[in-house]
């Protein structure tokens, strides 16, 4: 069994993750690895802890955050066609439901990762979630969203208030998000401390009114060893280093690219929060690469061109959190 450190973000306050655009009426549900790692680096800088932040980001690997509810943990659907059949449903309808699947419960995901073909009941497909088994109790999605109307109050007299819509994501009491951590034992406690500090500070938009706060629980996640794996699956975002390019057999791989950008919202300098970071494309979660070679990835600096010596580097981690798999692509 392969054992991974699981960082559980529980008792989550309402969450809003921006899309990099100026629209607040939609919150993405994807809390990506580069956002989490950058938030940990920001906590370290806020503590005044000395050290090179780029070196810090290179010292560990973090997955993106995935949902859990109760004792059910979910991993992202692999890119490409899944070897799943529905035994009790009409084929056309079943195929449409399978296309909507975004997350797969860990036990069933492990079977697919081993290259097995699985058969499920139609009731195991619950909106974007594919369950390992059907239990007596009804399955509840870990979260729900709600759009509220809010208003900005200008500080200057004679200017009217400006209404806008804002979407919050609410988690059930027994649900939340989790991520996987890969780091040397000597650094593990320090990263867990930063996670707990981040939980008190909050993540996402509107942290000053309680948004994005959470408690931290550390557990282990066990995944079966894959016999003779032939591919690797991404559980994080990934920017290839120069030496990775020759190893990636993209012709036989199945992948998705994600554009990352947005504002420097986390800067302690208010003057810089209106600035947009440089943008970058990353390989997305769930991408499957037809290689067993070690991929290293890299940390990039997305600092925009701005003539102000106070402007700090804006690092983003593209180091891959990968697991070995065996897929028919």
mmCIF file of C-alpha atoms in Angstrom:
data_model
loop_
_atom_site.group_PDB
_atom_site.id
_atom_site.type_symbol
_atom_site.label_atom_id
_atom_site.label_comp_id
_atom_site.label_asym_id
_atom_site.label_seq_id
_atom_site.Cartn_x
_atom_site.Cartn_y
_atom_site.Cartn_z
ATOM 1 C CA UNK A 1 0.000 0.000 0.000
ATOM 2 C CA UNK A 2 1.153 3.532 -0.787
ATOM 3 C CA UNK A 3 0.481 5.791 2.211
ATOM 4 C CA UNK A 4 0.058 9.544 1.773
ATOM 5 C CA UNK A 5 -0.245 12.325 4.352
ATOM 6 C CA UNK A 6 -3.794 13.693 4.179
ATOM 7 C CA UNK A 7 -4.474 17.256 5.356
ATOM 8 C CA UNK A 8 -8.179 17.514 6.113
ATOM 9 C CA UNK A 9 -9.763 20.986 5.945
ATOM 10 C CA UNK A 10 -12.896 20.558 8.033
ATOM 11 C CA UNK A 11 -15.514 22.763 9.723
ATOM 12 C CA UNK A 12 -15.144 25.061 6.736
ATOM 13 C CA UNK A 13 -16.666 28.514 6.733
ATOM 14 C CA UNK A 14 -18.367 29.715 3.529
ATOM 15 C CA UNK A 15 -15.833 29.825 0.717
ATOM 16 C CA UNK A 16 -15.415 31.959 -2.393
ATOM 17 C CA UNK A 17 -12.578 31.182 -4.802
ATOM 18 C CA UNK A 18 -12.237 33.775 -7.541
ATOM 19 C CA UNK A 19 -11.937 32.875 -11.187
ATOM 20 C CA UNK A 20 -9.317 35.508 -11.984
ATOM 21 C CA UNK A 21 -11.972 37.765 -13.473
ATOM 22 C CA UNK A 22 -13.897 40.679 -11.996
ATOM 23 C CA UNK A 23 -17.097 38.709 -11.507
ATOM 24 C CA UNK A 24 -18.115 37.761 -7.973
ATOM 25 C CA UNK A 25 -21.375 36.065 -8.926
ATOM 26 C CA UNK A 26 -19.529 32.812 -9.597
ATOM 27 C CA UNK A 27 -17.120 30.921 -7.346
ATOM 28 C CA UNK A 28 -15.047 28.059 -8.653
ATOM 29 C CA UNK A 29 -15.088 24.908 -6.527
ATOM 30 C CA UNK A 30 -11.482 24.122 -7.436
ATOM 31 C CA UNK A 31 -8.961 24.973 -4.729
ATOM 32 C CA UNK A 32 -5.831 24.277 -6.730
ATOM 33 C CA UNK A 33 -2.389 23.215 -5.561
ATOM 34 C CA UNK A 34 -0.682 26.463 -6.628
ATOM 35 C CA UNK A 35 -3.171 28.507 -4.600
ATOM 36 C CA UNK A 36 -2.653 26.377 -1.483
ATOM 37 C CA UNK A 37 1.141 26.331 -1.687
ATOM 38 C CA UNK A 38 1.284 30.098 -2.330
ATOM 39 C CA UNK A 39 -0.988 30.665 0.684
ATOM 40 C CA UNK A 40 1.399 28.647 2.882
ATOM 41 C CA UNK A 41 4.332 30.705 1.590
ATOM 42 C CA UNK A 42 2.365 33.884 2.391
ATOM 43 C CA UNK A 43 1.833 32.647 5.957
ATOM 44 C CA UNK A 44 5.572 32.060 6.276
ATOM 45 C CA UNK A 45 6.337 35.561 4.990
ATOM 46 C CA UNK A 46 3.700 37.070 7.282
ATOM 47 C CA UNK A 47 5.410 35.403 10.248
ATOM 48 C CA UNK A 48 8.623 37.186 9.297
ATOM 49 C CA UNK A 49 10.390 33.844 8.994
ATOM 50 C CA UNK A 50 13.669 34.203 7.196
ATOM 51 C CA UNK A 51 14.466 32.119 4.190
ATOM 52 C CA UNK A 52 14.044 31.944 0.449
ATOM 53 C CA UNK A 53 10.362 31.466 -0.432
ATOM 54 C CA UNK A 54 11.248 29.950 -3.791
ATOM 55 C CA UNK A 55 13.407 27.379 -1.999
ATOM 56 C CA UNK A 56 10.537 26.770 0.445
ATOM 57 C CA UNK A 57 8.081 26.060 -2.391
ATOM 58 C CA UNK A 58 10.577 23.683 -3.983
ATOM 59 C CA UNK A 59 10.895 21.700 -0.743
ATOM 60 C CA UNK A 60 7.454 20.032 -0.800
ATOM 61 C CA UNK A 61 4.721 18.851 -3.127
ATOM 62 C CA UNK A 62 1.022 19.415 -2.546
ATOM 63 C CA UNK A 63 -2.035 18.102 -4.336
ATOM 64 C CA UNK A 64 -5.042 20.226 -5.163
ATOM 65 C CA UNK A 65 -7.938 20.041 -2.701
ATOM 66 C CA UNK A 66 -10.691 17.462 -3.233
ATOM 67 C CA UNK A 67 -14.040 16.966 -1.467
ATOM 68 C CA UNK A 68 -14.937 14.582 1.315
ATOM 69 C CA UNK A 69 -18.220 13.920 3.110
ATOM 70 C CA UNK A 70 -18.310 11.767 6.233
ATOM 71 C CA UNK A 71 -15.916 8.874 5.615
ATOM 72 C CA UNK A 72 -16.176 9.165 1.822
ATOM 73 C CA UNK A 73 -13.106 10.654 0.138
ATOM 74 C CA UNK A 74 -13.045 11.549 -3.543
ATOM 75 C CA UNK A 75 -10.278 11.855 -6.122
ATOM 76 C CA UNK A 76 -10.501 13.586 -9.517
ATOM 77 C CA UNK A 77 -11.731 11.782 -12.576
ATOM 78 C CA UNK A 78 -8.846 10.876 -14.905
ATOM 79 C CA UNK A 79 -8.746 12.627 -18.259
ATOM 80 C CA UNK A 80 -10.039 10.479 -21.106
ATOM 81 C CA UNK A 81 -12.550 7.671 -21.335
ATOM 82 C CA UNK A 82 -13.318 5.758 -18.136
ATOM 83 C CA UNK A 83 -13.603 1.951 -18.146
ATOM 84 C CA UNK A 84 -16.999 2.097 -16.419
ATOM 85 C CA UNK A 85 -20.271 0.448 -17.430
ATOM 86 C CA UNK A 86 -23.680 0.915 -15.825
ATOM 87 C CA UNK A 87 -25.395 -2.433 -15.371
ATOM 88 C CA UNK A 88 -28.974 -1.320 -14.800
ATOM 89 C CA UNK A 89 -29.460 1.787 -16.918
ATOM 90 C CA UNK A 90 -30.262 2.699 -20.485
ATOM 91 C CA UNK A 91 -26.946 3.031 -22.315
ATOM 92 C CA UNK A 92 -27.556 6.456 -23.883
ATOM 93 C CA UNK A 93 -28.770 8.001 -20.620
ATOM 94 C CA UNK A 94 -25.981 6.317 -18.649
ATOM 95 C CA UNK A 95 -23.294 7.659 -20.941
ATOM 96 C CA UNK A 96 -24.610 11.202 -20.486
ATOM 97 C CA UNK A 97 -24.459 10.764 -16.716
ATOM 98 C CA UNK A 98 -20.918 9.391 -16.864
ATOM 99 C CA UNK A 99 -19.761 12.463 -18.786
ATOM 100 C CA UNK A 100 -20.844 14.654 -15.854
ATOM 101 C CA UNK A 101 -18.682 12.773 -13.344
ATOM 102 C CA UNK A 102 -15.909 14.921 -11.850
ATOM 103 C CA UNK A 103 -15.003 13.013 -8.669
ATOM 104 C CA UNK A 104 -14.707 9.287 -7.933
ATOM 105 C CA UNK A 105 -14.704 7.726 -4.468
ATOM 106 C CA UNK A 106 -11.245 6.446 -3.495
ATOM 107 C CA UNK A 107 -11.979 2.676 -3.479
ATOM 108 C CA UNK A 108 -13.487 2.712 -6.958
ATOM 109 C CA UNK A 109 -10.867 5.179 -8.193
ATOM 110 C CA UNK A 110 -8.146 2.740 -7.092
ATOM 111 C CA UNK A 111 -9.691 -0.041 -9.193
ATOM 112 C CA UNK A 112 -9.761 2.204 -12.259
ATOM 113 C CA UNK A 113 -6.172 3.321 -11.576
ATOM 114 C CA UNK A 114 -5.128 -0.340 -11.663
ATOM 115 C CA UNK A 115 -6.532 -0.682 -15.183
ATOM 116 C CA UNK A 116 -9.619 -2.653 -14.186
ATOM 117 C CA UNK A 117 -12.990 -2.361 -15.887
ATOM 118 C CA UNK A 118 -15.735 -1.735 -13.340
ATOM 119 C CA UNK A 119 -19.500 -2.093 -13.426
ATOM 120 C CA UNK A 120 -21.686 0.153 -11.262
ATOM 121 C CA UNK A 121 -25.365 0.712 -10.535
ATOM 122 C CA UNK A 122 -27.077 3.860 -11.768
ATOM 123 C CA UNK A 123 -27.670 4.960 -8.164
ATOM 124 C CA UNK A 124 -23.892 5.172 -7.678
ATOM 125 C CA UNK A 125 -23.860 8.171 -10.030
ATOM 126 C CA UNK A 126 -24.813 11.179 -7.931
ATOM 127 C CA UNK A 127 -24.504 14.330 -10.030
ATOM 128 C CA UNK A 128 -20.717 14.945 -10.298
ATOM 129 C CA UNK A 129 -19.843 12.114 -7.890
ATOM 130 C CA UNK A 130 -19.306 8.407 -8.586
ATOM 131 C CA UNK A 131 -19.697 6.345 -5.396
ATOM 132 C CA UNK A 132 -17.912 3.104 -4.577
ATOM 133 C CA UNK A 133 -21.042 1.585 -3.072
ATOM 134 C CA UNK A 134 -24.695 2.219 -2.340
ATOM 135 C CA UNK A 135 -25.505 2.593 1.338
ATOM 136 C CA UNK A 136 -28.783 2.760 3.147
ATOM 137 C CA UNK A 137 -28.533 6.489 3.780
ATOM 138 C CA UNK A 138 -28.987 8.982 0.970
ATOM 139 C CA UNK A 139 -25.797 10.565 -0.364
ATOM 140 C CA UNK A 140 -25.527 14.311 0.152
ATOM 141 C CA UNK A 141 -23.259 16.472 -1.952
ATOM 142 C CA UNK A 142 -20.504 17.917 0.278
ATOM 143 C CA UNK A 143 -21.452 21.476 -0.580
ATOM 144 C CA UNK A 144 -24.070 23.779 -1.995
ATOM 145 C CA UNK A 145 -23.792 27.288 -3.369
ATOM 146 C CA UNK A 146 -25.899 30.389 -2.947
ATOM 147 C CA UNK A 147 -25.749 33.753 -4.698
ATOM 148 C CA UNK A 148 -26.413 36.765 -2.479
ATOM 149 C CA UNK A 149 -26.885 40.379 -3.424
ATOM 150 C CA UNK A 150 -24.456 42.782 -1.814
ATOM 151 C CA UNK A 151 -23.579 46.433 -2.209
ATOM 152 C CA UNK A 152 -20.392 48.492 -2.203
ATOM 153 C CA UNK A 153 -20.599 51.704 -0.178
ATOM 154 C CA UNK A 154 -18.372 54.439 -1.643
ATOM 155 C CA UNK A 155 -16.389 56.537 0.825
ATOM 156 C CA UNK A 156 -16.852 59.730 -1.174
ATOM 157 C CA UNK A 157 -20.050 61.726 -0.877
ATOM 158 C CA UNK A 158 -22.328 62.134 -3.880
ATOM 159 C CA UNK A 159 -21.581 58.694 -5.326
ATOM 160 C CA UNK A 160 -24.332 56.081 -5.347
ATOM 161 C CA UNK A 161 -23.918 52.630 -3.829
ATOM 162 C CA UNK A 162 -23.125 49.924 -6.369
ATOM 163 C CA UNK A 163 -24.995 46.598 -5.979
ATOM 164 C CA UNK A 164 -23.425 43.318 -7.107
ATOM 165 C CA UNK A 165 -23.962 39.578 -6.710
ATOM 166 C CA UNK A 166 -21.659 37.315 -4.715
ATOM 167 C CA UNK A 167 -21.610 33.502 -4.616
ATOM 168 C CA UNK A 168 -20.703 31.603 -1.449
ATOM 169 C CA UNK A 169 -20.009 27.864 -1.295
ATOM 170 C CA UNK A 170 -21.356 26.276 1.907
ATOM 171 C CA UNK A 171 -20.128 22.918 3.232
ATOM 172 C CA UNK A 172 -22.101 20.444 5.321
ATOM 173 C CA UNK A 173 -20.953 19.984 8.929
ATOM 174 C CA UNK A 174 -19.427 16.574 8.128
ATOM 175 C CA UNK A 175 -17.915 17.647 4.789
ATOM 176 C CA UNK A 176 -15.070 19.760 3.479
ATOM 177 C CA UNK A 177 -11.915 19.549 1.414
ATOM 178 C CA UNK A 178 -8.648 17.684 1.776
ATOM 179 C CA UNK A 179 -5.253 17.657 0.083
ATOM 180 C CA UNK A 180 -2.280 15.309 0.027
ATOM 181 C CA UNK A 181 1.178 16.356 1.200
ATOM 182 C CA UNK A 182 4.580 14.984 0.196
ATOM 183 C CA UNK A 183 7.482 16.390 2.204
ATOM 184 C CA UNK A 184 10.514 15.206 4.178
ATOM 185 C CA UNK A 185 9.668 14.249 7.779
ATOM 186 C CA UNK A 186 11.883 17.084 9.035
ATOM 187 C CA UNK A 187 9.583 19.670 7.418
ATOM 188 C CA UNK A 188 6.209 17.993 7.975
ATOM 189 C CA UNK A 189 5.456 19.588 11.360
ATOM 190 C CA UNK A 190 6.345 23.054 10.073
ATOM 191 C CA UNK A 191 3.960 22.715 7.121
ATOM 192 C CA UNK A 192 1.166 21.436 9.355
ATOM 193 C CA UNK A 193 1.704 24.473 11.606
ATOM 194 C CA UNK A 194 1.361 26.749 8.563
ATOM 195 C CA UNK A 195 -1.817 24.925 7.504
ATOM 196 C CA UNK A 196 -3.332 25.536 10.946
ATOM 197 C CA UNK A 197 -2.354 29.189 10.778
ATOM 198 C CA UNK A 198 -3.886 29.415 7.298
ATOM 199 C CA UNK A 199 -7.105 27.920 8.696
ATOM 200 C CA UNK A 200 -7.312 30.732 11.250
ATOM 201 C CA UNK A 201 -6.490 33.374 8.636
ATOM 202 C CA UNK A 202 -8.739 31.986 5.907
ATOM 203 C CA UNK A 203 -8.358 31.388 2.189
ATOM 204 C CA UNK A 204 -10.175 32.871 -0.790
ATOM 205 C CA UNK A 205 -12.170 36.100 -0.907
ATOM 206 C CA UNK A 206 -13.572 38.035 2.091
ATOM 207 C CA UNK A 207 -11.345 36.509 4.752
ATOM 208 C CA UNK A 208 -11.849 39.693 6.812
ATOM 209 C CA UNK A 209 -15.506 38.742 7.440
ATOM 210 C CA UNK A 210 -14.809 35.082 8.185
ATOM 211 C CA UNK A 211 -14.728 33.559 4.709
ATOM 212 C CA UNK A 212 -12.583 30.512 3.979
ATOM 213 C CA UNK A 213 -11.632 29.599 7.563
ATOM 214 C CA UNK A 214 -11.231 25.945 8.566
ATOM 215 C CA UNK A 215 -9.867 23.498 11.134
ATOM 216 C CA UNK A 216 -7.064 21.066 10.302
ATOM 217 C CA UNK A 217 -6.908 17.331 10.940
ATOM 218 C CA UNK A 218 -4.021 15.133 9.819
ATOM 219 C CA UNK A 219 -4.687 11.587 8.647
ATOM 220 C CA UNK A 220 -3.233 9.018 6.258
ATOM 221 C CA UNK A 221 -4.690 7.919 2.932
ATOM 222 C CA UNK A 222 -3.768 4.459 1.677
ATOM 223 C CA UNK A 223 -3.888 3.582 -2.014
ATOM 224 C CA UNK A 224 -3.106 0.070 -3.309
ATOM 225 C CA UNK A 225 0.207 -0.416 -5.095
ATOM 226 C CA UNK A 226 -0.315 -0.658 -8.859
ATOM 227 C CA UNK A 227 1.150 -3.762 -10.475
ATOM 228 C CA UNK A 228 3.412 -2.760 -13.399
ATOM 229 C CA UNK A 229 2.183 0.847 -13.823
ATOM 230 C CA UNK A 230 2.697 2.381 -17.251
ATOM 231 C CA UNK A 231 1.527 5.965 -16.677
ATOM 232 C CA UNK A 232 1.362 8.754 -14.117
ATOM 233 C CA UNK A 233 -1.693 10.754 -13.092
ATOM 234 C CA UNK A 234 -1.626 14.351 -11.869
ATOM 235 C CA UNK A 235 -3.288 15.258 -8.573
ATOM 236 C CA UNK A 236 -1.979 18.815 -8.798
ATOM 237 C CA UNK A 237 -1.249 21.471 -11.378
ATOM 238 C CA UNK A 238 2.038 21.000 -13.232
ATOM 239 C CA UNK A 239 4.541 23.220 -15.061
ATOM 240 C CA UNK A 240 7.198 21.073 -16.744
ATOM 241 C CA UNK A 241 10.853 21.867 -16.166
ATOM 242 C CA UNK A 242 13.155 21.802 -19.179
ATOM 243 C CA UNK A 243 14.279 18.251 -18.393
ATOM 244 C CA UNK A 244 10.628 17.098 -18.169
ATOM 245 C CA UNK A 245 9.787 18.077 -21.742
ATOM 246 C CA UNK A 246 11.682 15.182 -23.289
ATOM 247 C CA UNK A 247 10.037 12.726 -20.882
ATOM 248 C CA UNK A 248 6.445 13.718 -21.655
ATOM 249 C CA UNK A 249 4.994 11.598 -24.416
ATOM 250 C CA UNK A 250 2.098 13.933 -25.157
ATOM 251 C CA UNK A 251 1.048 12.068 -28.300
ATOM 252 C CA UNK A 252 0.065 9.026 -26.210
ATOM 253 C CA UNK A 253 -1.028 10.985 -23.136
ATOM 254 C CA UNK A 254 -4.402 12.443 -22.192
ATOM 255 C CA UNK A 255 -4.251 15.895 -20.643
ATOM 256 C CA UNK A 256 -5.935 19.236 -20.156
ATOM 257 C CA UNK A 257 -4.364 22.698 -19.914
ATOM 258 C CA UNK A 258 -5.503 25.334 -17.440
ATOM 259 C CA UNK A 259 -4.845 29.075 -17.749
ATOM 260 C CA UNK A 260 -3.747 30.599 -14.425
ATOM 261 C CA UNK A 261 -3.572 34.317 -13.747
ATOM 262 C CA UNK A 262 -5.524 36.863 -11.730
ATOM 263 C CA UNK A 263 -4.650 39.691 -9.368
ATOM 264 C CA UNK A 264 -1.962 39.898 -6.686
ATOM 265 C CA UNK A 265 -4.749 39.837 -4.111
ATOM 266 C CA UNK A 266 -2.587 38.392 -1.332
ATOM 267 C CA UNK A 267 -0.018 41.186 -1.299
ATOM 268 C CA UNK A 268 0.449 43.000 2.005
ATOM 269 C CA UNK A 269 0.937 46.195 0.010
ATOM 270 C CA UNK A 270 -2.463 47.656 -0.860
ATOM 271 C CA UNK A 271 -0.897 49.538 -3.799
ATOM 272 C CA UNK A 272 -0.163 46.271 -5.590
ATOM 273 C CA UNK A 273 -3.496 44.485 -5.221
ATOM 274 C CA UNK A 274 -4.851 45.983 -8.442
ATOM 275 C CA UNK A 275 -1.984 44.483 -10.454
ATOM 276 C CA UNK A 276 -2.444 41.341 -12.507
ATOM 277 C CA UNK A 277 0.121 38.590 -12.256
ATOM 278 C CA UNK A 278 1.707 37.273 -15.397
ATOM 279 C CA UNK A 279 -0.363 34.386 -16.693
ATOM 280 C CA UNK A 280 0.818 30.841 -17.277
ATOM 281 C CA UNK A 281 -0.642 27.617 -18.633
ATOM 282 C CA UNK A 282 -0.412 24.503 -16.447
ATOM 283 C CA UNK A 283 -1.313 20.877 -16.968
ATOM 284 C CA UNK A 284 -4.565 20.321 -15.094
ATOM 285 C CA UNK A 285 -5.519 17.856 -12.378
ATOM 286 C CA UNK A 286 -6.428 14.435 -13.777
ATOM 287 C CA UNK A 287 -3.987 14.587 -16.687
ATOM 288 C CA UNK A 288 -2.439 11.189 -17.486
ATOM 289 C CA UNK A 289 1.079 10.997 -18.940
ATOM 290 C CA UNK A 290 2.319 7.862 -20.653
ATOM 291 C CA UNK A 291 5.636 7.767 -18.799
ATOM 292 C CA UNK A 292 7.055 6.249 -15.622
ATOM 293 C CA UNK A 293 10.025 8.634 -15.447
ATOM 294 C CA UNK A 294 10.286 11.023 -12.539
ATOM 295 C CA UNK A 295 8.818 14.475 -13.300
ATOM 296 C CA UNK A 296 10.239 17.397 -11.330
ATOM 297 C CA UNK A 297 8.238 20.476 -12.385
ATOM 298 C CA UNK A 298 9.289 23.980 -11.410
ATOM 299 C CA UNK A 299 8.397 27.095 -9.434
ATOM 300 C CA UNK A 300 7.847 30.204 -11.567
ATOM 301 C CA UNK A 301 7.839 33.908 -10.748
ATOM 302 C CA UNK A 302 4.730 35.646 -12.101
ATOM 303 C CA UNK A 303 5.768 39.124 -10.930
ATOM 304 C CA UNK A 304 4.368 41.660 -13.427
ATOM 305 C CA UNK A 305 6.493 44.343 -15.032
ATOM 306 C CA UNK A 306 6.050 47.287 -12.679
ATOM 307 C CA UNK A 307 8.532 50.056 -11.972
ATOM 308 C CA UNK A 308 8.481 49.875 -8.187
ATOM 309 C CA UNK A 309 11.288 48.297 -6.199
ATOM 310 C CA UNK A 310 8.845 47.428 -3.405
ATOM 311 C CA UNK A 311 7.038 44.912 -5.634
ATOM 312 C CA UNK A 312 7.961 41.450 -4.413
ATOM 313 C CA UNK A 313 8.271 38.196 -6.402
ATOM 314 C CA UNK A 314 4.994 36.366 -7.041
ATOM 315 C CA UNK A 315 5.892 32.686 -6.956
ATOM 316 C CA UNK A 316 3.629 29.884 -8.155
ATOM 317 C CA UNK A 317 4.475 26.227 -7.702
ATOM 318 C CA UNK A 318 4.155 23.922 -10.687
ATOM 319 C CA UNK A 319 5.666 20.902 -8.920
ATOM 320 C CA UNK A 320 3.630 17.782 -9.717
ATOM 321 C CA UNK A 321 1.937 15.527 -7.193
ATOM 322 C CA UNK A 322 1.751 12.325 -9.226
ATOM 323 C CA UNK A 323 0.608 8.758 -8.587
ATOM 324 C CA UNK A 324 1.437 5.720 -10.723
ATOM 325 C CA UNK A 325 -1.482 4.244 -12.677
ATOM 326 C CA UNK A 326 -2.243 1.781 -15.447
ATOM 327 C CA UNK A 327 -4.727 3.114 -17.987
ATOM 328 C CA UNK A 328 -5.876 2.210 -21.456
ATOM 329 C CA UNK A 329 -5.669 5.631 -23.113
#
